Amino acid sequence: MVPSGSPRHTHWFRIGDLELLVVSDGVMRQDAGAVFGLVPRIMWEPYAGPLDEQYRMALGLNSLLVRAHGKTILIDTGTGAKGSRAPGAVSTESSGKLLANLAAGGIRPEDIDIVVNTHLHFDHAGGNTRTEAGRPVPAFPRARYLIQKGEWEAATHPNERTRGTYLAENIEPLADARQVEQVQGEVQVVPGVRLTPAPGHTEDHCIVELESGGDYAIYVGELAQHPVMLERLAWISAFDVLPLVSLETKRRLTEKAIEKRATLISVHAAYPGLGRLRAEDSKRRWEALKANGADA
Ligand SMILES: [Zn+2]
């Protein structure tokens, strides 16, 4: 991976021919116990960072911009800035900055050709739409939004457990504007960019694999909420609807990441969320990378 010659403040980096930029939607705060699931507090507390008075930890909201083959692709859209009812005790006071941060990188909403959602939870699809004249409308007026068919079904038919996170205002305006392209299974977005099923967090949750010129990267979606959860397979969040499936998905993808020396882009790690997994004895070790993809 070669750091590109783009201006420093925008932190573009390359995977072969693909140009990448991690763009933050800000930070949200979420109940730390729920993030770490069955793991006892005494074990996760050293990793969670400072908790607020409601026992919430800070989670990054790292979206990924990809320029390839003349297309500009945005992967995940954070919580958005509509001031939606976030589920439970989640704080979105410091999120909703995606459009401003895209603008700072010289990207206008109409520049986005394709939006990819790893899944449709409020913190990955919230920025799909924005408020105009009091109503939610697609935030990226020219974009096709690629969404797994099964995820679309789950999100548009939520149950008692999922309806707090599948918010109609993030989803329905896309269908009304005929901007949704439902896909199934593994899909090539453009050459070198693949939407790949990675079930567990939701049944149809996906990651995005980026492969070009011998370099390989994975946008991990909700495979893990914190890098330590990539090191420890059994650490799985309480939000996952199929935790034992998550375990096997994580086993397979972390082995692949180690073998191929993947650059990993973690949605919820601190910005920019870039790192690499290394096998050390019988353990896995996360090594953070700098915003330009170089060793930290
Ligand atoms: Zn999430």
Short mmCIF file of C-alpha atoms in Angstrom, two decimals, residues 16 51 54 57-58 67 73 75-76 95 133 149 181 194 205 207 220 245 253 278:
data_model
loop_
_atom_site.label_atom_id
_atom_site.label_comp_id
_atom_site.label_asym_id
_atom_site.label_seq_id
_atom_site.Cartn_x
_atom_site.Cartn_y
_atom_site.Cartn_z
CA GLY A 16 -3.67 -0.77 -5.78
CA LEU A 51 -17.38 5.91 30.25
CA GLN A 54 -24.64 6.71 31.82
CA MET A 57 -18.39 4.43 25.69
CA ALA A 58 -17.38 6.42 22.63
CA ARG A 67 -12.76 6.28 -6.05
CA ILE A 73 -18.57 5.08 -3.83
CA ILE A 75 -19.67 2.85 2.22
CA ASP A 76 -21.98 3.34 5.24
CA SER A 95 -22.40 12.66 15.23
CA ALA A 133 -38.50 21.08 4.22
CA LYS A 149 -32.46 -7.96 -0.31
CA GLU A 181 -30.87 -1.50 -5.96
CA ARG A 194 -16.91 -6.50 -3.53
CA HIS A 205 -24.93 -8.19 7.12
CA ILE A 207 -18.47 -6.49 4.65
CA VAL A 220 -15.40 -4.73 8.43
CA VAL A 245 -22.87 -17.33 13.29
CA LEU A 253 -12.52 -13.44 7.96
CA ARG A 278 -1.14 -10.20 13.02
#
